[in-house]
Amino acid sequence: MSDIATKPRSQSMAGRQTSRRVSRLLLWVVLTIAAASVLIPFGAIVLASLQDPASLTVSLAWPDRLHFENYANAWSTAGFSSLLGSSALIAGVVVPIALLCASLAGYAFATAPFPGKSWLMGLLLLGLALPHEAIIIPLFFGMKSAGLLDNQLAVILPLIGAFMPFGTLWMRSHFEQLPEELSEAAEMDGASTTRTMLSILLPVSWPALTTLGLLYFMWAWNQFLLALIMLQDPAQRTAASGLGKFVQQYGTNIPLLAAGTVIVIVPIILMYLIFQRHFITGMVSGAVKG
Amino acid sequence: MITEPAASTRRPASTDASFRTSLGVANRRTNLRRRRQRLTAVTCLAPALVFYLAFVVGPWLQSVWISLFDWDGIGDASWVGMANYLEVFTDASLRSSIVNAFGFILFYTVLPLFFGLVLAALTSGARGKGLGIVRTVLFLPQILPLVAVGVIFKWVYSPDGPLNQLLHAVGAGNLATGWLGDFTWAYPSVGLVGTWVTTGLCFLLFLSGIGKIDASLYEAARLDGANPVREFWHITVPGVRGEIGVAVTVTVIAALASFDVVYVMTGGGPGYTTMVPGVQVYQLVFTDNRVGAASALSVVLSVIVVGIVAGVNAVIRRTK
């Protein structure tokens, strides 16, 4: 704006305005294409889930009528009550325990000096880059000999471990941002560490904990490899690993498969739409900090 | 230091001895405080470390140990030393999985970085509600279970699927093919799903990076008559190099450790054209009962990933 004011020549002003208008138009064209390329596959799968289940080939078209019965069929065929229940159980146990452990460790890293601190931090940083593929083989045989295969614990325990590096770093940078006087003042008053944490640090940590909790929930809910390997009994599978098996069994019945896919992604999309600020800042700034 | 004489003048009656004991008490108090802090630190760290060591570090070390054996997962294991590693680098199918994983960096990292940078540079000056919606939409693939993404695109690419339908509709029906069964097209088709997933994260990372660039840099460039392309290369790109480093780190990990999408869409086929280490490890363990070779491959993969991530971060730190 200011550069227009400093250039008095009307011709260049007009030229600038048209070029500005053109670039704005270009911008919205590009953004619309980008958004459409994300949304069209979604719209397509939702449409496919409402097609006539008897049709042999399903392409992108408006269904003759909306076959909502595909959802009921997919729900009972794949056993989604038990799949979603298993996923919810895993997330419900993993999220609070991982939050507690990561917060405590992050607090220690942020506030207390202890021997081997930078060495331990390095060990945790390595865990951020370590692919799950590198640990699943011993985990599988370990859980097998412990008799924990087909038990949700076989997914829960490794997930908590794998969640520690990100969570510890996340909570450490949160506690580092808090003014030191906050915990010092409490300590001077003779409050115990536990009291300091509960009555002073916890209330100011809710936003950081909420973001981390939502990310943990999403990662637990979406986890595929561990669930696929550890829970091979169909009755114990999660929504994600159940969907993976469902494709192999009903790969040709597109309406049924599409309905199953929508059932699996709806919970996480709802969470995203409600808490999108947390998801975006968590993943963007979490990646930067890590 | 400066307050010490003041403190002693406040206690004129204090003798040398009593001064020493009060110092001792203070020392003991800081000692006590330090010991308490250390105890707190250990107690706070213990749960996280127990989980991390027992379920991440321990298993990784076990992977290294198992990789030195020939083992079918049930019977006795026999020591073979480095033979499994030799196989990872000489066996055509195992090696191709690593080559394919590296190739995915083009789709998971290079293309999203390019798209993300251009989109972020274009939108950085824009305002309004529409932009918020675009941001929400572009980030969406990032939160979806990758299994579901794989299922969706398996259908999109299928012979009667929406992609071929679109090609027919625009009169390019002769290009239509069974994308995922085609030896040439299966690999880029699967790779582009990675681009679809990671572009949104790159876009938002760069958008937040551009927001931190000093606006006066752009004003100065504009006064010098720089065009938008020059601005992009000389101000925007250097200004977000930290974010570029982060985006490279996150997406390279996603590329090399990909499993879900490939497992669901092609299972590594046709032939070994889309095979990646994750799927290969799974097959070696659960189909071929070659647990030692699978472990060797997984160890090689982890060393590659950690090595690349460390290298990228070292380069970024040096340019800062």
XYZ file of C-alpha atoms in Angstrom:
610
model
C 0.000 0.000 0.000
C 2.633 2.504 1.042
C 4.680 2.027 -2.137
C 1.689 3.020 -4.239
C 1.415 6.274 -2.323
C 5.075 7.077 -2.912
C 4.752 6.573 -6.677
C 2.637 9.401 -8.002
C 2.605 8.394 -11.684
C -0.977 7.342 -12.397
C -0.044 4.990 -15.221
C 2.144 2.823 -13.031
C -0.540 2.938 -10.367
C -3.099 1.526 -12.750
C -0.571 -1.017 -13.955
C 0.225 -2.029 -10.433
C -3.404 -2.377 -9.551
C -4.115 -4.690 -12.475
C -1.035 -6.755 -11.743
C -2.148 -6.937 -8.147
C -5.585 -8.058 -9.233
C -4.097 -10.653 -11.574
C -1.814 -12.022 -8.889
C -4.715 -12.210 -6.442
C -6.751 -14.105 -9.023
C -3.800 -16.397 -9.669
C -3.438 -16.957 -5.941
C -7.039 -18.096 -5.526
C -6.833 -20.299 -8.600
C -3.754 -22.026 -7.195
C -5.261 -22.353 -3.713
C -8.504 -23.720 -5.094
C -6.641 -26.347 -7.080
C -4.596 -27.299 -4.015
C -7.668 -27.535 -1.769
C -9.601 -29.441 -4.416
C -6.834 -32.007 -4.826
C -7.129 -32.731 -1.113
C -10.912 -32.683 -0.922
C -11.841 -34.547 -4.111
C -10.530 -37.954 -2.949
C -12.592 -37.432 0.238
C -15.737 -36.521 -1.606
C -15.147 -39.448 -3.919
C -14.872 -41.978 -1.088
C -17.987 -40.610 0.631
C -19.922 -40.854 -2.648
C -18.595 -44.363 -3.224
C -19.793 -45.380 0.245
C -23.360 -44.501 -0.785
C -23.394 -46.393 -4.087
C -25.445 -49.468 -4.842
C -23.518 -52.346 -3.245
C -24.609 -54.659 -6.054
C -22.873 -52.643 -8.750
C -19.726 -54.329 -10.002
C -17.679 -51.276 -10.818
C -17.878 -48.105 -8.802
C -16.648 -44.911 -10.316
C -17.201 -41.309 -9.457
C -20.919 -40.675 -9.947
C -23.987 -39.604 -8.057
C -25.582 -42.771 -6.634
C -29.038 -43.805 -7.900
C -30.161 -43.387 -4.318
C -28.200 -42.989 -1.095
C -27.429 -46.512 0.099
C -26.893 -45.819 3.774
C -27.293 -49.537 4.407
C -23.625 -49.880 3.311
C -22.660 -48.398 6.664
C -24.754 -50.886 8.601
C -23.325 -53.703 6.479
C -19.726 -52.545 6.881
C -20.288 -52.064 10.615
C -21.489 -55.637 11.156
C -19.265 -57.343 8.556
C -16.026 -55.881 9.874
C -17.236 -55.851 13.485
C -16.625 -52.165 13.988
C -18.021 -52.061 17.528
C -15.178 -54.253 18.678
C -12.583 -52.572 16.407
C -13.463 -49.068 17.582
C -13.656 -50.311 21.171
C -10.168 -51.781 20.911
C -8.787 -48.533 19.454
C -10.523 -46.496 22.149
C -9.143 -48.771 24.874
C -5.586 -48.414 23.562
C -5.817 -44.631 23.200
C -7.596 -44.316 26.546
C -4.774 -46.062 28.403
C -1.830 -44.732 26.385
C -2.730 -41.037 26.420
C -2.946 -40.383 30.197
C 0.052 -42.567 31.107
C 2.228 -41.116 28.331
C 1.173 -37.580 29.304
C 2.105 -38.157 32.933
C 5.487 -39.746 32.167
C 6.427 -37.174 29.515
C 5.431 -34.245 31.748
C 7.502 -35.506 34.661
C 10.531 -36.149 32.449
C 10.121 -32.812 30.674
C 9.953 -31.079 34.065
C 13.173 -32.754 35.184
C 14.972 -31.784 31.989
C 13.738 -28.194 32.213
C 14.407 -27.480 35.876
C 16.824 -29.827 37.585
C 20.523 -30.385 37.028
C 21.534 -34.034 37.061
C 24.522 -36.020 35.819
C 24.372 -37.333 32.250
C 21.648 -34.873 31.272
C 22.887 -34.043 27.774
C 23.719 -37.682 27.137
C 20.179 -38.708 28.054
C 18.754 -35.934 25.879
C 20.797 -37.258 22.960
C 19.427 -40.746 23.565
C 15.875 -39.370 23.454
C 16.585 -37.366 20.294
C 17.711 -40.570 18.575
C 14.304 -42.014 19.379
C 12.618 -39.236 17.402
C 14.176 -40.517 14.194
C 14.067 -44.254 14.896
C 11.566 -46.025 12.600
C 9.163 -48.487 14.235
C 10.379 -51.130 11.797
C 13.658 -51.227 13.705
C 12.093 -52.398 16.972
C 9.032 -54.449 16.075
C 10.782 -57.794 15.564
C 12.123 -58.172 19.133
C 8.903 -56.593 20.439
C 6.837 -59.218 18.627
C 8.870 -62.167 19.915
C 9.112 -60.604 23.367
C 5.351 -60.147 23.623
C 4.872 -63.655 22.262
C 6.982 -65.237 24.975
C 5.278 -63.036 27.573
C 1.931 -64.358 26.357
C 0.732 -60.861 25.489
C 0.012 -61.357 21.779
C -3.620 -60.538 20.933
C -3.708 -58.444 24.091
C -3.977 -54.651 23.811
C -1.076 -54.336 26.270
C 1.248 -55.494 23.476
C 0.402 -52.263 21.632
C -0.052 -50.024 24.663
C 3.346 -50.581 26.279
C 5.517 -50.034 23.160
C 3.437 -47.008 22.171
C 4.059 -45.322 25.523
C 7.779 -45.971 25.084
C 7.780 -44.655 21.515
C 5.847 -41.544 22.610
C 8.426 -40.533 25.248
C 10.950 -38.639 23.052
C 8.461 -36.224 21.476
C 6.466 -35.703 24.670
C 9.515 -35.126 26.860
C 10.905 -32.522 24.446
C 7.492 -30.905 24.115
C 6.965 -30.621 27.877
C 10.573 -29.567 28.482
C 10.226 -26.587 26.173
C 6.901 -25.770 27.836
C 8.407 -25.777 31.340
C 11.426 -23.814 30.113
C 9.106 -21.047 28.956
C 7.510 -20.710 32.388
C 9.022 -18.039 34.621
C 11.380 -19.647 37.122
C 9.902 -17.602 39.973
C 6.735 -19.654 39.687
C 8.176 -22.854 41.112
C 10.826 -21.079 43.178
C 8.229 -19.054 45.026
C 6.369 -22.194 45.938
C 9.540 -23.915 47.064
C 10.398 -20.961 49.342
C 6.994 -21.267 50.942
C 7.982 -24.796 51.857
C 5.648 -26.510 49.434
C 6.639 -30.046 48.497
C 7.558 -30.815 44.875
C 4.319 -32.722 44.394
C 2.311 -29.783 45.736
C 4.216 -27.367 43.499
C 3.403 -29.479 40.485
C -0.267 -29.979 41.245
C -1.243 -26.533 42.486
C 1.066 -24.266 40.487
C 2.479 -25.997 37.412
C -0.550 -28.073 36.402
C -2.977 -25.158 35.976
C -0.604 -23.234 33.693
C 0.233 -26.383 31.715
C -3.255 -27.267 30.474
C -2.786 -25.841 26.957
C 0.513 -27.694 26.419
C -0.960 -30.892 27.878
C -4.100 -30.642 25.746
C -2.095 -30.281 22.541
C 0.206 -33.154 23.430
C -2.746 -35.303 24.504
C -4.519 -34.726 21.189
C -1.386 -35.613 19.206
C -0.919 -38.749 21.337
C -4.556 -39.681 20.742
C -4.177 -39.239 16.988
C -0.961 -41.249 16.797
C -2.426 -44.037 18.935
C -5.657 -44.092 16.922
C -3.835 -44.132 13.560
C -1.144 -46.630 14.593
C -1.076 -49.467 12.081
C 2.132 -51.521 12.098
C 2.161 -52.380 15.820
C -1.553 -53.163 15.854
C -1.253 -55.293 12.714
C 1.521 -57.418 14.172
C 0.527 -57.672 17.822
C -3.238 -58.125 17.429
C -3.810 -60.824 14.840
C -6.969 -62.211 16.462
C -9.845 -60.480 14.591
C -11.658 -59.921 17.897
C -8.773 -57.809 19.265
C -7.888 -55.756 16.180
C -8.054 -51.964 16.151
C -9.998 -49.807 13.702
C -6.864 -49.092 11.649
C -5.550 -52.659 11.515
C -9.090 -53.972 11.002
C -9.447 -51.710 7.985
C -6.148 -53.057 6.644
C -7.511 -56.614 6.847
C -10.923 -55.549 5.570
C -9.278 -54.340 2.318
C -7.707 -57.723 1.811
C -11.006 -59.558 2.343
C -13.488 -57.218 0.654
C -11.172 -55.384 -1.734
C -13.638 -55.687 -4.596
C -16.749 -54.517 -2.765
C -16.009 -50.811 -3.075
C -19.186 -49.397 -1.436
C -18.657 -51.608 1.625
C -14.958 -50.780 1.799
C -15.607 -47.060 1.334
C -18.165 -47.093 4.148
C -15.641 -48.858 6.401
C -13.010 -46.254 5.553
C -15.366 -43.403 6.402
C -16.226 -45.062 9.734
C -12.510 -45.250 10.625
C -11.670 -41.655 9.708
C -14.756 -39.864 11.054
C -13.668 -39.824 14.733
C -10.256 -38.345 13.971
C -11.696 -35.799 11.520
C -14.225 -34.661 14.127
C -11.418 -34.219 16.646
C -9.431 -32.273 14.088
C -12.314 -29.947 13.247
C -12.954 -29.226 16.930
C -9.314 -28.836 18.004
C -7.602 -27.898 14.741
C -5.572 -25.092 16.327
C -4.054 -27.603 18.763
C -3.311 -30.118 16.016
C -1.694 -27.586 13.700
C 0.381 -25.729 16.289
C 1.302 -29.027 17.922
C 2.628 -30.589 14.756
C 4.168 -27.434 13.312
C 5.873 -26.085 16.431
C 6.460 -29.568 17.836
C 8.420 -30.445 14.717
C 10.395 -27.224 14.992
C 11.300 -27.875 18.621
C 12.143 -31.508 18.021
C 29.778 -10.925 46.858
C 28.731 -7.314 47.188
C 26.064 -8.042 49.740
C 28.415 -9.937 52.028
C 29.870 -6.976 53.923
C 26.421 -5.517 54.259
C 25.207 -8.746 55.779
C 28.064 -8.825 58.282
C 27.460 -5.211 59.299
C 23.875 -6.113 59.996
C 25.144 -8.618 62.508
C 27.847 -6.677 64.307
C 27.763 -9.009 67.302
C 28.613 -12.060 65.277
C 32.018 -13.471 66.093
C 34.252 -15.174 63.596
C 33.137 -18.607 64.774
C 29.421 -18.003 64.594
C 29.906 -16.543 61.104
C 31.594 -19.756 60.019
C 28.782 -21.943 61.343
C 26.152 -19.847 59.600
C 28.114 -20.322 56.379
C 28.196 -24.046 57.048
C 24.468 -24.135 57.533
C 24.003 -22.280 54.252
C 26.305 -24.718 52.497
C 24.490 -27.673 53.941
C 21.218 -26.105 52.890
C 22.359 -25.700 49.257
C 23.752 -29.230 49.390
C 20.449 -30.458 50.705
C 18.608 -28.494 48.050
C 20.828 -29.898 45.330
C 20.396 -33.440 46.619
C 16.647 -32.927 46.783
C 16.665 -31.591 43.222
C 18.656 -34.572 42.057
C 16.294 -36.960 43.805
C 13.332 -35.180 42.221
C 14.978 -35.370 38.805
C 15.597 -39.098 39.125
C 12.050 -39.791 40.341
C 10.584 -37.677 37.559
C 12.708 -39.256 34.859
C 12.304 -42.848 35.962
C 8.866 -43.703 34.493
C 9.603 -42.194 31.074
C 13.019 -43.816 30.943
C 11.717 -47.219 31.998
C 9.184 -47.215 29.148
C 11.679 -45.834 26.661
C 14.489 -48.201 27.557
C 12.279 -51.280 27.856
C 10.223 -50.792 24.695
C 12.448 -48.776 22.338
C 16.156 -48.858 23.175
C 16.190 -52.447 24.438
C 14.352 -53.861 21.423
C 16.618 -51.959 19.063
C 19.703 -53.504 20.670
C 17.994 -56.898 20.439
C 17.404 -56.258 16.724
C 21.145 -55.810 16.304
C 21.770 -59.059 18.190
C 19.163 -61.075 16.239
C 20.556 -59.746 12.955
C 23.729 -61.743 13.576
C 21.826 -65.031 13.510
C 20.044 -67.201 11.021
C 16.692 -67.755 12.740
C 13.243 -68.838 11.536
C 11.513 -67.428 14.616
C 10.715 -70.822 16.164
C 13.647 -73.236 16.201
C 17.253 -72.759 17.198
C 19.195 -69.801 15.887
C 22.624 -70.250 14.365
C 25.312 -67.605 14.402
C 26.101 -66.220 10.948
C 27.948 -63.012 11.820
C 27.608 -60.349 9.158
C 26.104 -62.667 6.527
C 22.626 -61.114 6.853
C 24.079 -57.664 6.257
C 25.930 -58.912 3.219
C 22.612 -60.186 1.920
C 20.888 -56.840 2.503
C 23.352 -55.210 0.131
C 23.667 -58.016 -2.437
C 20.210 -59.617 -2.628
C 18.358 -57.836 -5.437
C 14.969 -57.681 -3.706
C 16.332 -56.485 -0.357
C 18.529 -53.881 -1.979
C 15.728 -52.640 -4.220
C 13.597 -51.958 -1.146
C 16.282 -49.584 0.151
C 16.697 -47.967 -3.273
C 12.912 -47.502 -3.491
C 12.854 -45.907 -0.045
C 15.485 -43.394 -1.134
C 13.491 -42.705 -4.296
C 10.470 -41.878 -2.148
C 12.398 -38.844 -0.890
C 11.541 -37.214 -4.236
C 7.827 -37.685 -3.546
C 7.731 -37.241 0.243
C 10.294 -34.439 0.532
C 11.337 -32.672 -2.687
C 7.915 -32.155 -4.293
C 6.112 -31.196 -1.023
C 8.941 -28.794 -0.198
C 8.529 -27.137 -3.587
C 4.718 -27.011 -3.472
C 4.732 -25.946 0.168
C 7.210 -23.117 -0.424
C 5.379 -21.758 -3.464
C 1.968 -21.956 -1.784
C 3.281 -20.344 1.404
C 5.030 -17.540 -0.516
C 1.863 -16.854 -2.509
C -0.407 -16.782 0.536
C 1.899 -15.064 3.011
C 0.459 -11.637 2.205
C -3.129 -12.804 1.863
C -5.764 -12.345 4.547
C -9.312 -13.395 5.118
C -11.505 -16.296 6.045
C -10.832 -18.176 2.822
C -7.196 -18.600 3.767
C -8.113 -20.149 7.095
C -10.272 -22.711 5.327
C -7.501 -23.486 2.823
C -5.073 -24.019 5.711
C -7.478 -26.370 7.486
C -8.086 -28.342 4.294
C -4.450 -28.639 3.206
C -3.396 -29.905 6.644
C -6.142 -32.541 6.734
C -4.158 -35.415 5.109
C -1.626 -35.076 7.902
C -4.049 -36.229 10.614
C -5.634 -39.154 8.751
C -4.717 -42.766 9.407
C -2.390 -43.690 6.536
C -4.221 -47.001 6.144
C -7.362 -45.095 5.205
C -5.351 -42.893 2.833
C -4.005 -46.049 1.197
C -7.501 -47.528 0.834
C -8.829 -44.323 -0.728
C -6.024 -44.062 -3.282
C -6.025 -47.761 -4.072
C -9.548 -47.203 -5.336
C -8.705 -43.868 -7.019
C -6.003 -45.627 -9.053
C -8.018 -48.787 -9.751
C -8.793 -49.709 -13.418
C -12.415 -48.488 -13.121
C -11.570 -45.833 -10.573
C -11.975 -42.052 -10.585
C -8.564 -41.302 -12.113
C -9.187 -43.323 -15.279
C -12.727 -42.006 -15.366
C -11.333 -38.476 -15.336
C -8.889 -39.325 -18.134
C -11.729 -40.685 -20.262
C -13.806 -37.605 -19.534
C -11.124 -35.222 -20.787
C -10.517 -37.306 -23.898
C -7.271 -38.852 -22.720
C -8.786 -42.304 -22.303
C -5.872 -43.935 -24.095
C -3.719 -43.033 -21.063
C -5.997 -44.952 -18.702
C -4.361 -48.001 -17.203
C -4.343 -50.176 -14.108
C -1.923 -47.855 -12.340
C -1.013 -50.017 -9.369
C -0.523 -53.176 -11.420
C 1.753 -51.474 -13.928
C 5.497 -52.032 -13.576
C 6.248 -48.474 -14.690
C 3.443 -46.517 -13.063
C 2.921 -48.287 -9.725
C 5.957 -46.649 -8.084
C 5.219 -42.991 -8.955
C 1.516 -43.589 -8.230
C 2.275 -44.760 -4.701
C 4.908 -42.036 -4.292
C 2.480 -39.252 -5.155
C 0.268 -40.344 -2.256
C 3.203 -39.347 -0.059
C 3.243 -35.936 -1.737
C -0.486 -35.633 -1.040
C 0.104 -36.402 2.646
C 3.133 -34.234 3.452
C 2.529 -31.088 1.359
C 0.129 -29.607 3.936
C 2.630 -29.930 6.778
C 5.364 -28.274 4.686
C 2.969 -25.491 3.681
C 2.053 -24.653 7.276
C 5.652 -24.899 8.482
C 6.757 -22.417 5.816
C 3.789 -20.150 6.409
C 4.750 -19.806 10.069
C 8.401 -19.324 9.045
C 7.577 -16.556 6.570
C 5.507 -14.842 9.257
C 8.697 -14.464 11.299
C 10.684 -12.818 8.481
C 11.250 -9.109 9.053
C 8.776 -7.267 6.778
C 11.279 -4.458 6.206
C 13.408 -6.868 4.152
C 10.576 -7.160 1.633
C 9.994 -3.404 1.636
C 13.660 -2.744 0.967
C 13.699 -5.269 -1.870
C 10.590 -3.706 -3.393
C 12.178 -0.248 -3.247
C 15.181 -1.729 -5.048
C 12.768 -2.888 -7.725
C 13.082 -6.618 -7.053
C 10.399 -8.743 -8.699
C 8.469 -11.396 -6.756
C 10.656 -14.219 -8.094
C 13.831 -12.542 -6.852
C 12.128 -11.801 -3.524
C 11.250 -15.488 -3.250
C 14.795 -16.730 -3.816
C 16.682 -14.020 -1.954
C 14.450 -13.330 1.045
C 11.775 -15.983 1.508
C 13.855 -19.128 0.955
C 16.840 -18.051 3.107
C 14.407 -16.729 5.712
C 12.771 -20.114 6.214
C 15.875 -22.297 5.987
C 15.318 -23.412 9.572
C 11.810 -24.567 8.669
C 13.170 -26.203 5.509
C 15.521 -28.227 7.702
C 12.614 -29.302 9.907
C 10.451 -30.196 6.899
C 13.281 -32.220 5.361
C 13.856 -34.086 8.628
C 10.212 -34.993 9.193
C 9.445 -35.935 5.591
C 12.622 -37.933 5.009
C 11.756 -40.047 8.043
C 8.256 -40.521 6.595
C 9.697 -41.498 3.206
C 12.270 -44.018 4.427
C 10.057 -45.572 7.099
C 6.885 -45.741 4.992
C 4.820 -48.844 5.583
C 1.048 -48.334 5.834
C 0.393 -46.851 2.386
C 2.537 -49.373 0.499
C 1.241 -52.345 2.516
C -2.358 -51.444 1.712
C -1.963 -50.259 -1.887
C 0.433 -52.730 -3.482
C 2.079 -54.888 -0.819
C 5.362 -54.060 -2.574
C 4.306 -55.228 -6.044
C 4.042 -55.662 -8.921
C 7.251 -57.661 -8.672
C 9.347 -55.630 -6.255
C 8.702 -52.284 -7.964
C 7.134 -50.618 -4.906
C 8.824 -52.708 -2.196
C 10.049 -50.645 0.770
C 12.044 -51.807 3.815
C 9.013 -51.700 6.141
C 6.943 -54.071 4.005
C 10.005 -56.203 3.259
C 10.720 -56.618 6.989
C 7.098 -57.632 7.571
C 7.205 -60.206 4.779
C 10.572 -61.615 5.820
C 9.309 -62.192 9.362
C 5.743 -63.328 8.766
C 5.855 -64.958 5.329
C 9.431 -66.126 4.795
C 10.363 -66.837 8.441
C 13.747 -65.189 7.933
C 13.915 -63.208 11.141
C 17.681 -62.645 11.080
C 17.668 -61.108 7.605
C 14.627 -58.986 8.537
C 16.465 -57.685 11.596
C 19.535 -56.826 9.543
C 17.386 -54.872 7.099
C 15.645 -53.041 9.935
C 18.975 -52.145 11.543
C 20.340 -50.865 8.219
C 17.162 -48.814 7.764
C 17.433 -47.251 11.219
C 21.104 -46.376 10.724
C 20.292 -44.750 7.366
C 17.393 -42.726 8.812
C 19.275 -41.540 11.885
C 22.359 -40.800 9.771
C 20.457 -38.700 7.242
C 18.560 -36.811 9.937
C 21.792 -36.062 11.806
C 23.453 -34.961 8.541
C 20.584 -32.639 7.585
C 20.598 -31.046 11.015
C 24.363 -30.543 10.939
C 24.095 -28.763 7.562
C 21.234 -26.572 8.774
C 23.114 -25.614 11.923
C 26.171 -24.648 9.908
C 24.215 -22.365 7.548
C 22.573 -20.553 10.445
